[in-house]
Short mmCIF file of C-alpha atoms and ligand atoms in Angstrom, two decimals:
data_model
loop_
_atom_site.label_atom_id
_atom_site.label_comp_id
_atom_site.label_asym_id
_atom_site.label_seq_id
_atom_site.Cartn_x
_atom_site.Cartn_y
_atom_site.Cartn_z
CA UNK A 1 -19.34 84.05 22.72
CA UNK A 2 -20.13 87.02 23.83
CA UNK A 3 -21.12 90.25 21.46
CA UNK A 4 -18.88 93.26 21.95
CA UNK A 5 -22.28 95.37 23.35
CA UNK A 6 -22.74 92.87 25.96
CA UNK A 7 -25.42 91.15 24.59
CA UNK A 8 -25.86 87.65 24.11
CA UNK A 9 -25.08 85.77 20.93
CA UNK A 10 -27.96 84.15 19.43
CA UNK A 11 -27.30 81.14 20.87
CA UNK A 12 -27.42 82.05 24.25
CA UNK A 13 -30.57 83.46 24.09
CA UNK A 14 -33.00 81.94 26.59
CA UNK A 15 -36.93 83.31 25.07
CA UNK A 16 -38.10 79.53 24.08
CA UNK A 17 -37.48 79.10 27.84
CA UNK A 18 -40.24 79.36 30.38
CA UNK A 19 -38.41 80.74 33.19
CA UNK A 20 -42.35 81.78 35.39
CA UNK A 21 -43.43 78.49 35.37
CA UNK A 22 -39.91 76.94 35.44
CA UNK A 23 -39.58 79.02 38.99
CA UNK A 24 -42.62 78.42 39.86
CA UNK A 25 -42.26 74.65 40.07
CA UNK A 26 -38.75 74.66 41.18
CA UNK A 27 -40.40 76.90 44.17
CA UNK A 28 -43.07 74.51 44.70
CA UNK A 29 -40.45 71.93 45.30
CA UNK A 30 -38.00 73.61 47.08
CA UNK A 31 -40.98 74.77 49.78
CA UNK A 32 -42.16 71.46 50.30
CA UNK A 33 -38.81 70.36 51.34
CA UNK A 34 -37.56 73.17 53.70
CA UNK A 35 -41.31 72.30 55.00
CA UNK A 36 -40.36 68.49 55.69
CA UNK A 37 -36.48 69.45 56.74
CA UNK A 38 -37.35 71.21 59.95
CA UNK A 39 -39.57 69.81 62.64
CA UNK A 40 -41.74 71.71 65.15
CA UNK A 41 -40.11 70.35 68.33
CA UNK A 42 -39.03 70.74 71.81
CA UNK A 43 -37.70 73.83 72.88
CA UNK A 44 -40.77 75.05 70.66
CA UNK A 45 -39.72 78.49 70.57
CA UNK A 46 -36.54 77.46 69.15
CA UNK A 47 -38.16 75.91 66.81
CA UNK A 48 -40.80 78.08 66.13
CA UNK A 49 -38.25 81.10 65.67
CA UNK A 50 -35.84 78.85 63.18
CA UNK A 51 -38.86 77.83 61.15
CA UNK A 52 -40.13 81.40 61.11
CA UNK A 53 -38.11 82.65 58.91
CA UNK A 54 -36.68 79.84 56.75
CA UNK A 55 -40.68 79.37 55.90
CA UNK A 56 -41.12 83.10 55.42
CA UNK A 57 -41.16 82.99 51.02
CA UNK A 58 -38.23 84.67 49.20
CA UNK A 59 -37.35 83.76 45.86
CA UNK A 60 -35.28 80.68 46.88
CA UNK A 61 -32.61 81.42 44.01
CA UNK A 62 -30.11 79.99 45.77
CA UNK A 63 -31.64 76.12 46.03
CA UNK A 64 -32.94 76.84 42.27
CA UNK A 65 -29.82 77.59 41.62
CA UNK A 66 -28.37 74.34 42.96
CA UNK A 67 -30.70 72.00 41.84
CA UNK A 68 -30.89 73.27 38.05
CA UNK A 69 -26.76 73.18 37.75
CA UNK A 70 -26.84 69.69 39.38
CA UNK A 71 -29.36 68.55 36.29
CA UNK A 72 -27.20 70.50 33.98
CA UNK A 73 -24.63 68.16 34.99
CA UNK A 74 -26.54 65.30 35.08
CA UNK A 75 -27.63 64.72 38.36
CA UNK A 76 -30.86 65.03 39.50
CA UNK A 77 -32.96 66.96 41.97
CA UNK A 78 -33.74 64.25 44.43
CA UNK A 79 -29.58 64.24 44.69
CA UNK A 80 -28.83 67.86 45.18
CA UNK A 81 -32.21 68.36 47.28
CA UNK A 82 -30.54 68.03 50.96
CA UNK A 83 -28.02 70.40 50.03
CA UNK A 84 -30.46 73.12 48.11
CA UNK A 85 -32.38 72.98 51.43
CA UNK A 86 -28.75 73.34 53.00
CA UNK A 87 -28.34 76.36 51.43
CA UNK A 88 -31.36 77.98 51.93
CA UNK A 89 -31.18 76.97 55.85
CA UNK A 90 -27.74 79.20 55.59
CA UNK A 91 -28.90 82.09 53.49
CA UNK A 92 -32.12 82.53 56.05
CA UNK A 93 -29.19 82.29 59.05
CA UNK A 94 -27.21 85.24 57.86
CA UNK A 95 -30.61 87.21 56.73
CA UNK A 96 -31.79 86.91 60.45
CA UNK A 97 -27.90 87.78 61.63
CA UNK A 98 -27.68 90.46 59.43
CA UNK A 99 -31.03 92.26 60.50
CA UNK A 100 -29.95 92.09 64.12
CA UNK A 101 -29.28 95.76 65.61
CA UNK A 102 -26.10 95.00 65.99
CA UNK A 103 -25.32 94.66 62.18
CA UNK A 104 -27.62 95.97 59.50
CA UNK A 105 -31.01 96.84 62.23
CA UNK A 106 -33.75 96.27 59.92
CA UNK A 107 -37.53 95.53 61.05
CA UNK A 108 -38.58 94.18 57.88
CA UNK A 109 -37.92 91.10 55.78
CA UNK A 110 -39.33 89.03 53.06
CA UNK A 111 -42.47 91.42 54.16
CA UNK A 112 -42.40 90.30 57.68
CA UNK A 113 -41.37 91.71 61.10
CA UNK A 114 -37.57 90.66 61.22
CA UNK A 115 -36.86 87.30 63.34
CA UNK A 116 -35.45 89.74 66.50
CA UNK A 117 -38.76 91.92 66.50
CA UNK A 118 -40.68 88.61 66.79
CA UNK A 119 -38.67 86.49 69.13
CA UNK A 120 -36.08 88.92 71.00
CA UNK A 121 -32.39 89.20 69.99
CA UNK A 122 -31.61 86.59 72.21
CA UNK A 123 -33.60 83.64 70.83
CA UNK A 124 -32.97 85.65 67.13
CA UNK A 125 -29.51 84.63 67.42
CA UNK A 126 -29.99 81.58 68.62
CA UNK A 127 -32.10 80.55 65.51
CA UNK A 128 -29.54 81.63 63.20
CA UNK A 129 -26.84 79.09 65.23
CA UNK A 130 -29.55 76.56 64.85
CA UNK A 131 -30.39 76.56 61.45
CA UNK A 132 -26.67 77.13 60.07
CA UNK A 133 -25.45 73.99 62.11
CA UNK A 134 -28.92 71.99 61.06
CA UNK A 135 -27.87 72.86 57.64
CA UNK A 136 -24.08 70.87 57.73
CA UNK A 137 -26.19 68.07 59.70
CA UNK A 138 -28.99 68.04 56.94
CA UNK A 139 -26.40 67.56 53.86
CA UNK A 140 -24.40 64.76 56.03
CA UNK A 141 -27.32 62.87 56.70
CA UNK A 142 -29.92 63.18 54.29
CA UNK A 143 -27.80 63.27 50.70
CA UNK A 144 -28.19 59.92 48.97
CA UNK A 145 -27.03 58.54 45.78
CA UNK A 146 -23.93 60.19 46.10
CA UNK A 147 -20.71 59.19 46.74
CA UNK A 148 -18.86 60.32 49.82
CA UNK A 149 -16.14 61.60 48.35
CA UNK A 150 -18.46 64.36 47.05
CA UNK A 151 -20.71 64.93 49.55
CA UNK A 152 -17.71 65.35 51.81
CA UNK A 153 -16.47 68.28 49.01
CA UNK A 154 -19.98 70.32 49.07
CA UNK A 155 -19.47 70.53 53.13
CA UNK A 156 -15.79 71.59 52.44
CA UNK A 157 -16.88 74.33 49.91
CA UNK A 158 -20.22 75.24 52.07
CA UNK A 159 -17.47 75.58 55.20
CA UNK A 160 -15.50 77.94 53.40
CA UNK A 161 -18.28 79.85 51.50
CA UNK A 162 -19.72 80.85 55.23
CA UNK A 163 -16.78 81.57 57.12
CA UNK A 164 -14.32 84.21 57.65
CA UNK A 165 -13.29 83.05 53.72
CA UNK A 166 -16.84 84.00 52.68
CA UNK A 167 -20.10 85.49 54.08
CA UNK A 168 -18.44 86.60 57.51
CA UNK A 169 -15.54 88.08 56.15
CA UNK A 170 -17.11 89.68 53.94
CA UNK A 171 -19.51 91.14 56.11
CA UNK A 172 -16.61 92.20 58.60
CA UNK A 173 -14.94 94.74 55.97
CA UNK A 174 -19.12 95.69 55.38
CA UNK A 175 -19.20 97.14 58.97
CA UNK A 176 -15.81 98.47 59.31
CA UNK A 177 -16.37 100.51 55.63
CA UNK A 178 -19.58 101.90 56.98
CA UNK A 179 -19.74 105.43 57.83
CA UNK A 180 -16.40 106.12 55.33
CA UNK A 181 -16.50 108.07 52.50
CA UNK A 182 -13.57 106.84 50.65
CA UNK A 183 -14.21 103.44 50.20
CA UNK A 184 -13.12 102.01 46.61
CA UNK A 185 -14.04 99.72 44.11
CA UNK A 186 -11.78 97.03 44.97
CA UNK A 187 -13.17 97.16 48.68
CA UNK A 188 -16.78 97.28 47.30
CA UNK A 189 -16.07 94.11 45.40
CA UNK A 190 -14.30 92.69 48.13
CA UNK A 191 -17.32 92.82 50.51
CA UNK A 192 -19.65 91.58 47.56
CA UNK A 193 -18.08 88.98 46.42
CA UNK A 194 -17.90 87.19 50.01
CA UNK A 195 -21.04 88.74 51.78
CA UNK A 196 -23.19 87.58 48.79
CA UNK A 197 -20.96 86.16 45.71
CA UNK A 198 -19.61 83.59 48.17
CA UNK A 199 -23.27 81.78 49.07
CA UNK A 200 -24.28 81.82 45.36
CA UNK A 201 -21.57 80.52 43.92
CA UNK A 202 -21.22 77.35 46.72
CA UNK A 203 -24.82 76.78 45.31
CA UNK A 204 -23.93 76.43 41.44
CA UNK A 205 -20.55 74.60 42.44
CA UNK A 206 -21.87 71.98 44.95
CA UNK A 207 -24.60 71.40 42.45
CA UNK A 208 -21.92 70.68 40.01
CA UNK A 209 -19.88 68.49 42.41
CA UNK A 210 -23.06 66.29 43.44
CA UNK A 211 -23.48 65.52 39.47
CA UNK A 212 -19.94 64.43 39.31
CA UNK A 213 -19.29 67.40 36.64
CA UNK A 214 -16.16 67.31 35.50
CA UNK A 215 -13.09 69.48 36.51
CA UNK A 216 -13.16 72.05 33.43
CA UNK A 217 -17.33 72.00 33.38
CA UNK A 218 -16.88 72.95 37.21
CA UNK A 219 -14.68 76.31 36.39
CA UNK A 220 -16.81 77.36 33.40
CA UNK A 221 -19.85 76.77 35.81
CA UNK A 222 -17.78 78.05 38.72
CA UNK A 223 -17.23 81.63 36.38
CA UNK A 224 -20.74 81.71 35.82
CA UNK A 225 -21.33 81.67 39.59
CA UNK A 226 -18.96 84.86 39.95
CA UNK A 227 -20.59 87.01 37.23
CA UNK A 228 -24.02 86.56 38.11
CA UNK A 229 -22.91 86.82 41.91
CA UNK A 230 -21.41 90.38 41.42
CA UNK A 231 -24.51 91.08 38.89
CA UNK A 232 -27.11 89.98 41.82
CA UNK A 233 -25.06 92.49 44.13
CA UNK A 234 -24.98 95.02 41.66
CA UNK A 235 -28.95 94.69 41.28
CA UNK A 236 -29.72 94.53 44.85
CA UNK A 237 -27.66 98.16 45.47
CA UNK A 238 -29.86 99.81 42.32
CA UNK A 239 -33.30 98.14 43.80
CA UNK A 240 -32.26 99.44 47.05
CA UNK A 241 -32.77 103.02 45.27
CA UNK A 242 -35.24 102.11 42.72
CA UNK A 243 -37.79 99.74 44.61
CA UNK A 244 -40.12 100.43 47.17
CA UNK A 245 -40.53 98.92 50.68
CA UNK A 246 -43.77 96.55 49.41
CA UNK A 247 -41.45 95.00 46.59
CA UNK A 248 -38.15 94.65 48.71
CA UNK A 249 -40.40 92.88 51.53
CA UNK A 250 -37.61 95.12 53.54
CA UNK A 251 -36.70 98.90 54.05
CA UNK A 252 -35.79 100.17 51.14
CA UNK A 253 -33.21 103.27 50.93
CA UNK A 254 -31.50 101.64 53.45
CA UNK A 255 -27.80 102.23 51.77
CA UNK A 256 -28.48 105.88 51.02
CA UNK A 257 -29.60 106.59 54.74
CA UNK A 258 -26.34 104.60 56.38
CA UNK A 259 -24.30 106.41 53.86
CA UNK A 260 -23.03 103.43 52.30
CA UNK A 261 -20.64 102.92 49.59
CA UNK A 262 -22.55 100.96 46.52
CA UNK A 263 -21.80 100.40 42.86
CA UNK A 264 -24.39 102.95 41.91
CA UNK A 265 -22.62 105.63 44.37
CA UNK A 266 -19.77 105.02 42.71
CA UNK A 267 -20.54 104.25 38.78
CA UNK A 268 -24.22 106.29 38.60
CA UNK A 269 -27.58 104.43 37.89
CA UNK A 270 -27.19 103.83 34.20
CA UNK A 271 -23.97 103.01 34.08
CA UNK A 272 -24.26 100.16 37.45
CA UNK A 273 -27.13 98.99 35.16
CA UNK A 274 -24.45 98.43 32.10
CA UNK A 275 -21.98 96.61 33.97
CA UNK A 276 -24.99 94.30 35.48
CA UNK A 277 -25.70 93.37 32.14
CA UNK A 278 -22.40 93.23 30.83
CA UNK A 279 -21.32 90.42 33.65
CA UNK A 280 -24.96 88.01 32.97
CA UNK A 281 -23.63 88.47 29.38
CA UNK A 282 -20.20 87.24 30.34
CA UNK A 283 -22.09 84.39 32.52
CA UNK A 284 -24.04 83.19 30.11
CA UNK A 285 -21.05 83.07 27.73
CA UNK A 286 -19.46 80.58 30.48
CA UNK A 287 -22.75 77.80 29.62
CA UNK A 288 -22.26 78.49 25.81
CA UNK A 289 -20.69 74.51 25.34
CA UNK A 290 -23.71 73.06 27.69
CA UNK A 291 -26.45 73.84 24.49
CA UNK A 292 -30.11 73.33 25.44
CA UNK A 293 -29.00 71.99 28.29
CA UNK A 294 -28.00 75.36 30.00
CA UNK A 295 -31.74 77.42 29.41
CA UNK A 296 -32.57 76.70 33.06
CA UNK A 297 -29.29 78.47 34.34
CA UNK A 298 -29.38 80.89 31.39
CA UNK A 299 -32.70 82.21 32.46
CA UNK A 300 -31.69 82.52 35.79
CA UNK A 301 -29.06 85.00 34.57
CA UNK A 302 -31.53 86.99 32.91
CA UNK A 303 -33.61 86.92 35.93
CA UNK A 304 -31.26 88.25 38.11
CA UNK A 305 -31.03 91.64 36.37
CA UNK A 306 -34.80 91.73 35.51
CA UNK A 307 -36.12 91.21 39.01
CA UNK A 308 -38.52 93.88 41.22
CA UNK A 309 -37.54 92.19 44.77
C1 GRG B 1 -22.98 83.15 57.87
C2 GRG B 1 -22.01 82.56 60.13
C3 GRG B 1 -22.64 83.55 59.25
C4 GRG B 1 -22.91 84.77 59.72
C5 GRG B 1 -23.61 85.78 58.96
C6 GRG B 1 -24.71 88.58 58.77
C7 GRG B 1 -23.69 87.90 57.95
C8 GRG B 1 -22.77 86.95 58.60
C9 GRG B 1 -23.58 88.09 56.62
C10 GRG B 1 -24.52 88.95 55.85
C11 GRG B 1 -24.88 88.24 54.60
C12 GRG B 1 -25.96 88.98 53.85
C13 GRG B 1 -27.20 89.34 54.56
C14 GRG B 1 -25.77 89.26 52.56
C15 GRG B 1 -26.78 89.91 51.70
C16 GRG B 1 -27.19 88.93 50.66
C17 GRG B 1 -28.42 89.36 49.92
C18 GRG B 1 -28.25 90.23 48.73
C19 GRG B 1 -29.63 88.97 50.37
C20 GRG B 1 -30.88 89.11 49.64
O1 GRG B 1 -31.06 87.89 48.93
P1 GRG B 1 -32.37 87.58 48.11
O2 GRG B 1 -32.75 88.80 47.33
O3 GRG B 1 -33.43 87.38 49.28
O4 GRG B 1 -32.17 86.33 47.36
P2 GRG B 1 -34.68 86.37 49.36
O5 GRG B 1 -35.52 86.92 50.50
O6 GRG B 1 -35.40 86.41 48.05
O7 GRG B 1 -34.15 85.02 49.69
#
């Protein structure tokens, strides 16, 4: 249930939960295994470049993400590992593609000069092919105690979140909006939910498919995916205004200097903030029948409109 004001019922409240220290191991893990996943080997610069950036920090919500819905399920982490580090390996790829000049040209990331500034465009894009096809081979070989059947599903559903269906599609209509001044809400949610809702939500659902979840606990968890993915979005376009460079790790202002259309262009500050709030709210209404069971995921809604970064 979710109040009328957006806020959570009491229920849904996550405060007994520690979500620092809960990240903070989850990170731990999660860093350890992107550390073991990918090799310095020959062609070192290769790579060197691909483990440049999937080694460069961020938050890792998106293997968190995984992971904690595949133990909501019932799975466990050693199970959903391969594919959290999957994920990841994916999310770095279009990070290092979409810093490129010939997308969104930035020289900063995660705090760092951008993959291109370091190694050249050339081997830049070369480590984004790398690590998004080292990702499908790292799920396919590495996932155990699951049965095929499933692990054949998350590569489906991580096909289809990166392709022209997802993350490239979306950021196609992202390029061809830029630079127009009548681009509407519908569009803006179009390019949001595949550039970035696509990714997050493959996370919480191939999470849920390694557990074995169950068809209707897959769409509840499969909702929650969408609201907090449009919420992240959401978040991201007000930090872009409200944070500065040292937080973001990236150039911030970036939107407001290419003229881009973002929710807080078109709804104002406050009111972007509202509907943030109002969509965790709805999320977290999605995990109300998974009781204690849910804090880890429930946090992680909370987080996502409390961040800095
Ligand atoms: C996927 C084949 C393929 C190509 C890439 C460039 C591109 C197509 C898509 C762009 C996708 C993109 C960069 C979306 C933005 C997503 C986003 C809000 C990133 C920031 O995520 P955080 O805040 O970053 O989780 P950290 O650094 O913490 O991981």
């Amino acid at each position: 249930m979710v109040a009328t004001d957006g806020r959570p019922a009491p229920n849904q409240q996550s405060s007994t939960f520690n979500l620092k220290s809960y990240l903070e191991a989850q990170q731990a893990q999660v860093e350890a295994a992107l550390e073991q996943s990918l090799p310095q080997a020959y062609p070192d610069k290769i790579y060197e470049a691909m483990r440049y950036s999937l080694l460069a920090g961020g938050k890792r919500l998106r293997p968190i993400l995984c992971l904690a819905t595949c133990e909501l399920a019932g799975g466990t982490a050693a199970m959903a590992m391969p594919t959290a580090c999957a994920l990841e390996m994916i999310h770095t790829m279009s990070l290092i593609h979409d810093d490129l000049p010939a997308m969104d040209n930035d020289d900063y990331r995660r705090g760092k000069l951008t993959n291109h500034k370091v190694y050249g465009e050339d081997i830049a894009i070369l480590a984004g092919d790398g690590l998004l096809a080292y990702a499908f081979e790292w799920v396919a070989s590495k996932t155990q105690d699951v049965p095929a059947q499933q692990v054949l599903q998350v590569i489906s559903h991580l096909g289809r979140a990166v392709g022209a269906a997802g993350l490239v599609g979306g950021q196609v209509v992202d390029l061809e909006s830029e630079g127009k001044n009548d681009i509407t809400l519908e569009t803006l949610n179009y390019i949001h939910t595949h550039k970035t809702g696509a990714l997050l939500k493959a996370c919480v659902v191939s999470g849920a498919i390694l557990a074995g979840a169950a068809e209707d606990e897959r769409q509840r968890l499969s909702r929650y995916a969408e609201n907090i993915g449009l919420a992240f979005q959401i978040v991201d376009d007000i930090l872009d205004i409200t944070a500065t460079q040292e937080e973001l790790g990236k150039t911030a202002g970036k939107d407001l200097q290419a003229q881009k259309a973002t929710y807080p262009s078109i709804w104002g500050l406050e009111e972007s903030k509202v509907q943030a709030q109002q969509l965790v709210a709805a999320a977290k209404g999605e995990l109300a029948t998974f009781g204690e069971k849910a804090q880890p995921l429930l946090a992680l809604a909370d987080f996502i409109t409390a961040r800095t970064s």
